[in-house]
């Protein structure tokens, strides 16, 4: 019975992704035509004639300012910052461990978040969501990557917060420092179990900084609204393309990315469908 239920779930999931992939195949030619006709802007200037239109903005990565976690008031020397939030949870049986709090899991609490530096030197104000696909080289941040004055203000403002270093990574946490490094994976049979379980519900926050030294330019797809570049209403596509320098390179990269994404999506969706059918038949 369980296999049959799993099989039905796989069939439904595979069907959804197959529909999405098929839709992408049908709409891709239209998207390509839209991008072919979209203005390709290289000087960062806003042309009123493009108001309400989809445009492609070419930007040097040198213009991306350093990022800031504006929610906690922490400033960094990196253009992109990934905040990772974990909560110490009890599994209901015999173990406590740190679990990530992703942004889609709870909108009411502090969760994972990505922060981008503003793009300066342009007439455009660029919506940071357009840069979500920006890659680069990232690393877990150490104490030296933080501004001491920012940490002091944060700890003064939120009583109970402190800093703990573990494997050279700095964590901002409200966990009792006596248990911070050893509580992950603790079991009911371990010594001082009751003391450790008192820490359940604690939060720890760490950051990864991303450098873009291997990327010299990005092309952003968006809709011009006044002097803002916002997410397009009509072009359902990756919005950020790296290391392109002209319209020809951009279109070539877009077609390659689209073909890979559609092909991969079809393969995964068909595999899910076939796996589901196999389980249903066998059950």
mmCIF file of C-alpha atoms in Angstrom:
data_model
loop_
_atom_site.group_PDB
_atom_site.id
_atom_site.type_symbol
_atom_site.label_atom_id
_atom_site.label_comp_id
_atom_site.label_asym_id
_atom_site.label_seq_id
_atom_site.Cartn_x
_atom_site.Cartn_y
_atom_site.Cartn_z
ATOM 1 C CA UNK A 1 0.000 0.000 0.000
ATOM 2 C CA UNK A 2 2.833 2.381 0.911
ATOM 3 C CA UNK A 3 4.544 1.692 -2.418
ATOM 4 C CA UNK A 4 1.323 2.483 -4.243
ATOM 5 C CA UNK A 5 0.932 5.793 -2.404
ATOM 6 C CA UNK A 6 4.544 6.721 -3.163
ATOM 7 C CA UNK A 7 3.981 5.747 -6.789
ATOM 8 C CA UNK A 8 0.913 7.986 -7.082
ATOM 9 C CA UNK A 9 2.845 10.883 -5.545
ATOM 10 C CA UNK A 10 5.683 10.341 -8.036
ATOM 11 C CA UNK A 11 3.228 10.223 -10.931
ATOM 12 C CA UNK A 12 1.569 13.474 -9.832
ATOM 13 C CA UNK A 13 4.935 15.156 -9.284
ATOM 14 C CA UNK A 14 6.283 13.875 -12.589
ATOM 15 C CA UNK A 15 3.115 14.987 -14.347
ATOM 16 C CA UNK A 16 3.445 18.498 -12.937
ATOM 17 C CA UNK A 17 7.074 18.831 -14.010
ATOM 18 C CA UNK A 18 6.306 17.310 -17.416
ATOM 19 C CA UNK A 19 3.599 19.933 -17.914
ATOM 20 C CA UNK A 20 6.014 22.681 -16.818
ATOM 21 C CA UNK A 21 8.735 21.422 -19.171
ATOM 22 C CA UNK A 22 6.288 21.113 -22.066
ATOM 23 C CA UNK A 23 5.063 24.653 -21.399
ATOM 24 C CA UNK A 24 8.667 25.880 -21.440
ATOM 25 C CA UNK A 25 9.217 24.189 -24.803
ATOM 26 C CA UNK A 26 6.151 25.944 -26.248
ATOM 27 C CA UNK A 27 6.871 29.386 -24.787
ATOM 28 C CA UNK A 28 10.639 29.439 -25.351
ATOM 29 C CA UNK A 29 10.454 30.636 -29.005
ATOM 30 C CA UNK A 30 8.267 33.539 -27.899
ATOM 31 C CA UNK A 31 10.719 34.410 -25.112
ATOM 32 C CA UNK A 32 13.621 34.333 -27.555
ATOM 33 C CA UNK A 33 11.753 36.713 -29.890
ATOM 34 C CA UNK A 34 11.012 39.086 -27.004
ATOM 35 C CA UNK A 35 14.653 39.146 -25.976
ATOM 36 C CA UNK A 36 15.797 39.671 -29.562
ATOM 37 C CA UNK A 37 13.636 42.792 -29.675
ATOM 38 C CA UNK A 38 14.466 44.036 -26.156
ATOM 39 C CA UNK A 39 16.747 47.103 -25.916
ATOM 40 C CA UNK A 40 20.285 46.190 -24.845
ATOM 41 C CA UNK A 41 21.500 48.918 -22.508
ATOM 42 C CA UNK A 42 25.227 49.310 -21.876
ATOM 43 C CA UNK A 43 25.504 52.855 -20.472
ATOM 44 C CA UNK A 44 23.158 52.440 -17.484
ATOM 45 C CA UNK A 45 20.982 55.339 -18.619
ATOM 46 C CA UNK A 46 17.191 55.324 -18.421
ATOM 47 C CA UNK A 47 15.453 56.029 -21.733
ATOM 48 C CA UNK A 48 11.835 57.181 -21.172
ATOM 49 C CA UNK A 49 10.929 55.502 -24.478
ATOM 50 C CA UNK A 50 11.464 52.113 -22.780
ATOM 51 C CA UNK A 51 8.945 52.772 -19.995
ATOM 52 C CA UNK A 52 6.984 49.583 -19.253
ATOM 53 C CA UNK A 53 9.117 47.544 -21.654
ATOM 54 C CA UNK A 54 11.415 44.606 -20.996
ATOM 55 C CA UNK A 55 15.057 45.589 -21.349
ATOM 56 C CA UNK A 56 18.457 43.943 -20.925
ATOM 57 C CA UNK A 57 20.870 45.904 -18.742
ATOM 58 C CA UNK A 58 24.595 45.166 -19.014
ATOM 59 C CA UNK A 59 26.501 45.974 -15.803
ATOM 60 C CA UNK A 60 30.099 45.634 -14.693
ATOM 61 C CA UNK A 61 30.395 43.659 -11.449
ATOM 62 C CA UNK A 62 32.787 46.367 -10.209
ATOM 63 C CA UNK A 63 29.684 48.512 -9.683
ATOM 64 C CA UNK A 64 28.105 46.142 -7.124
ATOM 65 C CA UNK A 65 28.473 47.651 -3.643
ATOM 66 C CA UNK A 66 29.169 45.582 -0.546
ATOM 67 C CA UNK A 67 26.163 43.788 0.952
ATOM 68 C CA UNK A 68 24.526 44.402 4.312
ATOM 69 C CA UNK A 69 22.179 42.332 6.445
ATOM 70 C CA UNK A 70 19.857 45.266 7.073
ATOM 71 C CA UNK A 71 17.690 43.168 9.418
ATOM 72 C CA UNK A 72 20.537 42.687 11.896
ATOM 73 C CA UNK A 73 22.639 45.712 10.980
ATOM 74 C CA UNK A 74 25.717 43.764 9.878
ATOM 75 C CA UNK A 75 27.944 45.113 7.107
ATOM 76 C CA UNK A 76 30.358 43.029 5.057
ATOM 77 C CA UNK A 77 33.126 43.445 2.498
ATOM 78 C CA UNK A 78 31.368 41.157 0.015
ATOM 79 C CA UNK A 79 28.911 41.997 -2.804
ATOM 80 C CA UNK A 80 26.706 39.006 -1.949
ATOM 81 C CA UNK A 81 25.961 37.629 1.523
ATOM 82 C CA UNK A 82 24.108 34.401 2.368
ATOM 83 C CA UNK A 83 22.661 34.285 5.875
ATOM 84 C CA UNK A 84 22.158 30.775 7.219
ATOM 85 C CA UNK A 85 19.894 30.332 10.248
ATOM 86 C CA UNK A 86 19.609 27.131 12.282
ATOM 87 C CA UNK A 87 17.429 26.180 15.246
ATOM 88 C CA UNK A 88 18.248 23.514 17.806
ATOM 89 C CA UNK A 89 15.373 21.041 17.619
ATOM 90 C CA UNK A 90 14.312 17.873 19.435
ATOM 91 C CA UNK A 91 13.227 15.067 17.103
ATOM 92 C CA UNK A 92 10.605 13.805 19.556
ATOM 93 C CA UNK A 93 12.469 10.584 20.206
ATOM 94 C CA UNK A 94 16.019 10.678 21.481
ATOM 95 C CA UNK A 95 18.062 13.291 19.659
ATOM 96 C CA UNK A 96 18.568 17.047 19.373
ATOM 97 C CA UNK A 97 20.282 18.677 16.392
ATOM 98 C CA UNK A 98 20.642 21.920 14.474
ATOM 99 C CA UNK A 99 18.186 22.286 11.560
ATOM 100 C CA UNK A 100 18.158 24.996 8.906
ATOM 101 C CA UNK A 101 15.326 27.526 8.846
ATOM 102 C CA UNK A 102 14.766 28.201 5.160
ATOM 103 C CA UNK A 103 12.954 31.334 4.004
ATOM 104 C CA UNK A 104 9.972 29.334 2.699
ATOM 105 C CA UNK A 105 9.516 27.486 5.997
ATOM 106 C CA UNK A 106 8.409 30.339 8.260
ATOM 107 C CA UNK A 107 7.882 33.943 7.242
ATOM 108 C CA UNK A 108 7.355 35.079 10.828
ATOM 109 C CA UNK A 109 10.846 34.309 12.140
ATOM 110 C CA UNK A 110 14.418 35.066 11.154
ATOM 111 C CA UNK A 111 15.362 32.645 8.346
ATOM 112 C CA UNK A 112 17.879 32.082 5.576
ATOM 113 C CA UNK A 113 18.259 35.104 3.340
ATOM 114 C CA UNK A 114 20.471 36.397 0.528
ATOM 115 C CA UNK A 115 21.575 40.041 0.539
ATOM 116 C CA UNK A 116 22.987 41.873 -2.477
ATOM 117 C CA UNK A 117 24.857 45.131 -2.619
ATOM 118 C CA UNK A 118 23.184 47.860 -4.657
ATOM 119 C CA UNK A 119 24.487 48.523 -8.144
ATOM 120 C CA UNK A 120 25.942 52.031 -8.110
ATOM 121 C CA UNK A 121 26.871 54.466 -10.872
ATOM 122 C CA UNK A 122 23.687 53.885 -12.896
ATOM 123 C CA UNK A 123 20.523 55.836 -13.473
ATOM 124 C CA UNK A 124 18.670 52.588 -12.803
ATOM 125 C CA UNK A 125 17.749 51.236 -9.388
ATOM 126 C CA UNK A 126 17.987 47.473 -9.840
ATOM 127 C CA UNK A 127 15.685 45.111 -7.940
ATOM 128 C CA UNK A 128 18.014 42.709 -6.107
ATOM 129 C CA UNK A 129 15.786 39.737 -7.024
ATOM 130 C CA UNK A 130 17.158 39.977 -10.571
ATOM 131 C CA UNK A 131 20.608 39.017 -9.249
ATOM 132 C CA UNK A 132 19.502 35.837 -7.456
ATOM 133 C CA UNK A 133 21.179 33.679 -10.117
ATOM 134 C CA UNK A 134 24.550 35.404 -9.629
ATOM 135 C CA UNK A 135 27.187 32.798 -8.783
ATOM 136 C CA UNK A 136 30.815 33.264 -7.748
ATOM 137 C CA UNK A 137 33.086 31.811 -5.091
ATOM 138 C CA UNK A 138 31.734 31.703 -1.539
ATOM 139 C CA UNK A 139 33.257 30.960 1.836
ATOM 140 C CA UNK A 140 32.064 30.640 5.425
ATOM 141 C CA UNK A 141 32.884 33.839 7.263
ATOM 142 C CA UNK A 142 35.244 34.086 10.226
ATOM 143 C CA UNK A 143 35.343 36.655 13.003
ATOM 144 C CA UNK A 144 37.722 38.864 10.996
ATOM 145 C CA UNK A 145 35.004 39.269 8.329
ATOM 146 C CA UNK A 146 32.714 41.124 10.748
ATOM 147 C CA UNK A 147 32.873 44.716 11.927
ATOM 148 C CA UNK A 148 33.376 44.727 15.689
ATOM 149 C CA UNK A 149 31.158 47.770 16.146
ATOM 150 C CA UNK A 150 28.286 46.025 14.314
ATOM 151 C CA UNK A 151 28.524 42.975 16.575
ATOM 152 C CA UNK A 152 28.631 45.131 19.692
ATOM 153 C CA UNK A 153 25.507 47.058 18.671
ATOM 154 C CA UNK A 154 23.715 43.825 17.767
ATOM 155 C CA UNK A 155 24.531 42.140 21.072
ATOM 156 C CA UNK A 156 23.554 45.274 23.010
ATOM 157 C CA UNK A 157 20.237 45.581 21.159
ATOM 158 C CA UNK A 158 19.256 41.915 21.447
ATOM 159 C CA UNK A 159 19.997 40.699 24.950
ATOM 160 C CA UNK A 160 21.240 37.149 25.149
ATOM 161 C CA UNK A 161 22.980 37.085 21.770
ATOM 162 C CA UNK A 162 26.677 36.339 21.635
ATOM 163 C CA UNK A 163 29.398 35.040 19.341
ATOM 164 C CA UNK A 164 30.733 31.497 19.239
ATOM 165 C CA UNK A 165 33.506 30.196 16.988
ATOM 166 C CA UNK A 166 33.397 26.618 15.752
ATOM 167 C CA UNK A 167 35.744 25.169 13.107
ATOM 168 C CA UNK A 168 36.879 28.759 12.361
ATOM 169 C CA UNK A 169 33.299 29.835 11.553
ATOM 170 C CA UNK A 170 31.725 32.613 13.620
ATOM 171 C CA UNK A 171 28.175 31.964 14.801
ATOM 172 C CA UNK A 172 25.824 34.533 16.282
ATOM 173 C CA UNK A 173 23.755 32.600 18.800
ATOM 174 C CA UNK A 174 21.664 32.663 21.948
ATOM 175 C CA UNK A 175 22.895 29.206 22.932
ATOM 176 C CA UNK A 176 24.665 28.743 26.252
ATOM 177 C CA UNK A 177 28.353 28.697 25.291
ATOM 178 C CA UNK A 178 28.983 25.640 27.492
ATOM 179 C CA UNK A 179 26.859 23.495 25.191
ATOM 180 C CA UNK A 180 27.085 25.196 21.790
ATOM 181 C CA UNK A 181 29.831 23.066 20.255
ATOM 182 C CA UNK A 182 28.598 19.702 21.508
ATOM 183 C CA UNK A 183 24.800 19.776 21.375
ATOM 184 C CA UNK A 184 24.376 18.676 17.746
ATOM 185 C CA UNK A 185 23.392 15.012 17.604
ATOM 186 C CA UNK A 186 23.137 14.588 21.364
ATOM 187 C CA UNK A 187 21.048 11.588 22.410
ATOM 188 C CA UNK A 188 19.011 10.751 25.497
ATOM 189 C CA UNK A 189 21.672 8.277 26.564
ATOM 190 C CA UNK A 190 24.405 10.932 26.590
ATOM 191 C CA UNK A 191 25.748 12.547 29.726
ATOM 192 C CA UNK A 192 24.036 15.798 30.759
ATOM 193 C CA UNK A 193 21.091 15.121 28.383
ATOM 194 C CA UNK A 194 18.719 17.226 30.468
ATOM 195 C CA UNK A 195 21.100 20.181 30.425
ATOM 196 C CA UNK A 196 21.387 19.953 26.645
ATOM 197 C CA UNK A 197 17.639 19.716 26.070
ATOM 198 C CA UNK A 198 17.248 23.027 27.907
ATOM 199 C CA UNK A 199 18.942 24.587 24.880
ATOM 200 C CA UNK A 200 16.236 23.360 22.455
ATOM 201 C CA UNK A 201 14.784 26.314 20.572
ATOM 202 C CA UNK A 202 18.123 28.139 20.471
ATOM 203 C CA UNK A 203 19.157 29.881 17.255
ATOM 204 C CA UNK A 204 22.542 30.160 15.583
ATOM 205 C CA UNK A 205 23.342 32.353 12.577
ATOM 206 C CA UNK A 206 26.308 32.165 10.233
ATOM 207 C CA UNK A 207 27.151 33.839 6.937
ATOM 208 C CA UNK A 208 28.760 32.980 3.629
ATOM 209 C CA UNK A 209 30.309 35.734 1.582
ATOM 210 C CA UNK A 210 30.447 35.521 -2.201
ATOM 211 C CA UNK A 211 33.133 37.139 -4.315
ATOM 212 C CA UNK A 212 32.630 37.694 -8.022
ATOM 213 C CA UNK A 213 36.256 38.055 -9.110
ATOM 214 C CA UNK A 214 35.666 35.463 -11.837
ATOM 215 C CA UNK A 215 32.743 37.479 -13.272
ATOM 216 C CA UNK A 216 33.434 40.761 -15.039
ATOM 217 C CA UNK A 217 29.902 41.618 -16.175
ATOM 218 C CA UNK A 218 26.280 40.597 -15.784
ATOM 219 C CA UNK A 219 23.295 41.072 -18.086
ATOM 220 C CA UNK A 220 20.002 41.536 -16.258
ATOM 221 C CA UNK A 221 16.550 41.009 -17.787
ATOM 222 C CA UNK A 222 13.843 43.193 -16.323
ATOM 223 C CA UNK A 223 10.992 45.605 -16.896
ATOM 224 C CA UNK A 224 11.678 49.334 -16.792
ATOM 225 C CA UNK A 225 9.351 51.090 -14.366
ATOM 226 C CA UNK A 226 10.374 54.712 -13.973
ATOM 227 C CA UNK A 227 14.042 54.521 -13.067
ATOM 228 C CA UNK A 228 13.700 51.023 -11.601
ATOM 229 C CA UNK A 229 14.497 47.691 -13.229
ATOM 230 C CA UNK A 230 12.026 45.133 -11.887
ATOM 231 C CA UNK A 231 11.122 41.517 -12.587
ATOM 232 C CA UNK A 232 9.525 41.061 -16.000
ATOM 233 C CA UNK A 233 5.829 40.229 -16.174
ATOM 234 C CA UNK A 234 6.124 38.391 -19.472
ATOM 235 C CA UNK A 235 9.584 36.820 -19.748
ATOM 236 C CA UNK A 236 9.733 33.676 -17.612
ATOM 237 C CA UNK A 237 13.445 33.096 -17.749
ATOM 238 C CA UNK A 238 16.680 33.231 -15.795
ATOM 239 C CA UNK A 239 17.161 36.941 -15.174
ATOM 240 C CA UNK A 240 20.944 37.107 -14.677
ATOM 241 C CA UNK A 241 23.611 36.049 -17.179
ATOM 242 C CA UNK A 242 27.316 36.259 -16.419
ATOM 243 C CA UNK A 243 30.367 37.251 -18.458
ATOM 244 C CA UNK A 244 28.491 38.478 -21.515
ATOM 245 C CA UNK A 245 29.557 41.682 -23.262
ATOM 246 C CA UNK A 246 27.145 42.239 -26.137
ATOM 247 C CA UNK A 247 23.718 41.228 -27.424
ATOM 248 C CA UNK A 248 25.075 38.383 -29.534
ATOM 249 C CA UNK A 249 26.859 36.765 -26.567
ATOM 250 C CA UNK A 250 23.773 37.264 -24.426
ATOM 251 C CA UNK A 251 21.430 35.525 -26.868
ATOM 252 C CA UNK A 252 23.862 32.647 -27.310
ATOM 253 C CA UNK A 253 24.131 32.157 -23.537
ATOM 254 C CA UNK A 254 20.356 32.412 -23.064
ATOM 255 C CA UNK A 255 19.635 29.779 -25.715
ATOM 256 C CA UNK A 256 22.230 27.436 -24.215
ATOM 257 C CA UNK A 257 20.849 27.868 -20.685
ATOM 258 C CA UNK A 258 17.256 27.400 -21.870
ATOM 259 C CA UNK A 259 18.072 24.246 -23.811
ATOM 260 C CA UNK A 260 19.879 22.725 -20.830
ATOM 261 C CA UNK A 261 17.103 23.639 -18.390
ATOM 262 C CA UNK A 262 14.317 22.299 -20.588
ATOM 263 C CA UNK A 263 16.209 19.103 -21.410
ATOM 264 C CA UNK A 264 17.074 18.440 -17.775
ATOM 265 C CA UNK A 265 13.486 19.147 -16.717
ATOM 266 C CA UNK A 266 12.095 16.692 -19.240
ATOM 267 C CA UNK A 267 14.512 13.950 -18.190
ATOM 268 C CA UNK A 268 13.702 14.379 -14.482
ATOM 269 C CA UNK A 269 9.930 14.564 -15.024
ATOM 270 C CA UNK A 270 9.853 11.474 -17.250
ATOM 271 C CA UNK A 271 12.018 9.579 -14.729
ATOM 272 C CA UNK A 272 9.575 10.478 -11.945
ATOM 273 C CA UNK A 273 6.595 9.398 -14.040
ATOM 274 C CA UNK A 274 8.146 6.064 -14.975
ATOM 275 C CA UNK A 275 9.222 5.388 -11.371
ATOM 276 C CA UNK A 276 5.704 6.122 -10.178
ATOM 277 C CA UNK A 277 4.094 3.876 -12.773
ATOM 278 C CA UNK A 278 6.541 1.084 -11.912
ATOM 279 C CA UNK A 279 5.714 1.286 -8.187
ATOM 280 C CA UNK A 280 1.956 1.371 -8.791
ATOM 281 C CA UNK A 281 2.090 -1.616 -11.139
ATOM 282 C CA UNK A 282 4.311 -3.630 -8.798
ATOM 283 C CA UNK A 283 2.125 -2.934 -5.801
#
